[in-house]
Amino acid sequence: VGFYAGVWASNLDFAEPTVGPGSVNDEATMELDFYGGFSGEIPNTGIGWDVGGLYYYYPGSDPGAFASDYDYFEVYGSLSYDFGKFNVDGGVNYSPDYFAQSGDGVYVYGDVGVPLPVAGLNLAGHVGHQWIKKNSVFGTPDYTDWKIGVSKDISKFTFDVSYVDTDMSKSECFGGSNWCDATAIFTVSASF
């Protein structure tokens, strides 16, 4: 059994109106995720497990404005198994008060990873489903998302290129925004 903890950060823009009717005092330009948990393996099975907690923090959001109390906490658990030629992982995340105070949020997902016999590349696939208690507050119906990508480890760094999408139409996505459109994402991460 091992303990881990970390911080993840990204810039963002929620495009909330800051002047005029329906405006909010939203100056959030960053997401900071603080996480920690325990992981290990069930004896004599090869099945890995992972449990922990995650706090999403949006500095600059105004907790007194409508729907700008973005910060929330969730707990998670997952199981994984490596078959040699590929590995699988599945889990669930639960928040008692999901993003923008939208009530209970449950996310269930499955992942598969395949080491490719080409230049140390790894192929990854993901599918998940998000349930949200107060869909009208959050801004979308419950939805399914998926991803397919290729990554490569170089020293302590991982380089990843992925294609991501959801099953939402534009009209279902936050009042007709393009935030839910398919897109390609390039990431670089490091482990120390």
mmCIF file with all atom_site columns, C-alpha atoms in Angstrom, residues 9 15 17 21 28 41 52 57 65 67 77 94 97 108 110 113 117 123-124 126 130 134 141 151 160 168 172 177 185:
data_model
loop_
_atom_site.group_PDB
_atom_site.id
_atom_site.type_symbol
_atom_site.label_atom_id
_atom_site.label_alt_id
_atom_site.label_comp_id
_atom_site.label_asym_id
_atom_site.label_entity_id
_atom_site.label_seq_id
_atom_site.pdbx_PDB_ins_code
_atom_site.Cartn_x
_atom_site.Cartn_y
_atom_site.Cartn_z
_atom_site.occupancy
_atom_site.B_iso_or_equiv
_atom_site.pdbx_formal_charge
_atom_site.auth_seq_id
_atom_site.auth_comp_id
_atom_site.auth_asym_id
_atom_site.auth_atom_id
_atom_site.pdbx_PDB_model_num
ATOM 1  C CA . ALA A 1 9   ? -2.999  23.138 -12.710 1.00 0.00 ? 9   ALA A CA 1
ATOM 2  C CA . ALA A 1 15  ? -16.595 33.169 -20.457 1.00 0.00 ? 15  ALA A CA 1
ATOM 3  C CA . PRO A 1 17  ? -20.420 37.839 -18.439 1.00 0.00 ? 17  PRO A CA 1
ATOM 4  C CA . PRO A 1 21  ? -27.754 41.717 -17.031 1.00 0.00 ? 21  PRO A CA 1
ATOM 5  C CA . ALA A 1 28  ? -11.356 32.697 -12.397 1.00 0.00 ? 28  ALA A CA 1
ATOM 6  C CA . GLU A 1 41  ? -2.700  -4.527 -5.084  1.00 0.00 ? 41  GLU A CA 1
ATOM 7  C CA . GLY A 1 52  ? -8.586  8.939  -2.742  1.00 0.00 ? 52  GLY A CA 1
ATOM 8  C CA . TYR A 1 57  ? -10.142 25.017 -6.699  1.00 0.00 ? 57  TYR A CA 1
ATOM 9  C CA . ALA A 1 65  ? -22.302 35.267 -7.199  1.00 0.00 ? 65  ALA A CA 1
ATOM 10 C CA . ALA A 1 67  ? -23.165 29.708 -10.068 1.00 0.00 ? 67  ALA A CA 1
ATOM 11 C CA . GLY A 1 77  ? -12.050 4.549  -6.329  1.00 0.00 ? 77  GLY A CA 1
ATOM 12 C CA . TYR A 1 94  ? -18.575 10.901 -6.455  1.00 0.00 ? 94  TYR A CA 1
ATOM 13 C CA . ASP A 1 97  ? -22.025 18.944 -4.373  1.00 0.00 ? 97  ASP A CA 1
ATOM 14 C CA . VAL A 1 108 ? -18.233 6.113  -14.005 1.00 0.00 ? 108 VAL A CA 1
ATOM 15 C CA . GLY A 1 110 ? -13.412 2.560  -18.140 1.00 0.00 ? 110 GLY A CA 1
ATOM 16 C CA . GLY A 1 113 ? -4.094  0.902  -22.541 1.00 0.00 ? 113 GLY A CA 1
ATOM 17 C CA . PRO A 1 117 ? 5.666   -2.220 -30.616 1.00 0.00 ? 117 PRO A CA 1
ATOM 18 C CA . LEU A 1 123 ? -2.299  3.650  -27.241 1.00 0.00 ? 123 LEU A CA 1
ATOM 19 C CA . ALA A 1 124 ? -5.073  4.584  -24.788 1.00 0.00 ? 124 ALA A CA 1
ATOM 20 C CA . HIS A 1 126 ? -11.379 5.977  -22.473 1.00 0.00 ? 126 HIS A CA 1
ATOM 21 C CA . GLN A 1 130 ? -21.405 11.769 -15.946 1.00 0.00 ? 130 GLN A CA 1
ATOM 22 C CA . LYS A 1 134 ? -29.244 19.473 -11.059 1.00 0.00 ? 134 LYS A CA 1
ATOM 23 C CA . PRO A 1 141 ? -27.796 16.994 -19.496 1.00 0.00 ? 141 PRO A CA 1
ATOM 24 C CA . SER A 1 151 ? 1.573   8.795  -25.567 1.00 0.00 ? 151 SER A CA 1
ATOM 25 C CA . ASP A 1 160 ? 0.352   12.724 -25.032 1.00 0.00 ? 160 ASP A CA 1
ATOM 26 C CA . MET A 1 168 ? -23.842 16.232 -26.540 1.00 0.00 ? 168 MET A CA 1
ATOM 27 C CA . GLU A 1 172 ? -27.268 20.835 -25.114 1.00 0.00 ? 172 GLU A CA 1
ATOM 28 C CA . SER A 1 177 ? -21.571 26.909 -26.630 1.00 0.00 ? 177 SER A CA 1
ATOM 29 C CA . ILE A 1 185 ? -5.378  17.899 -26.841 1.00 0.00 ? 185 ILE A CA 1
#
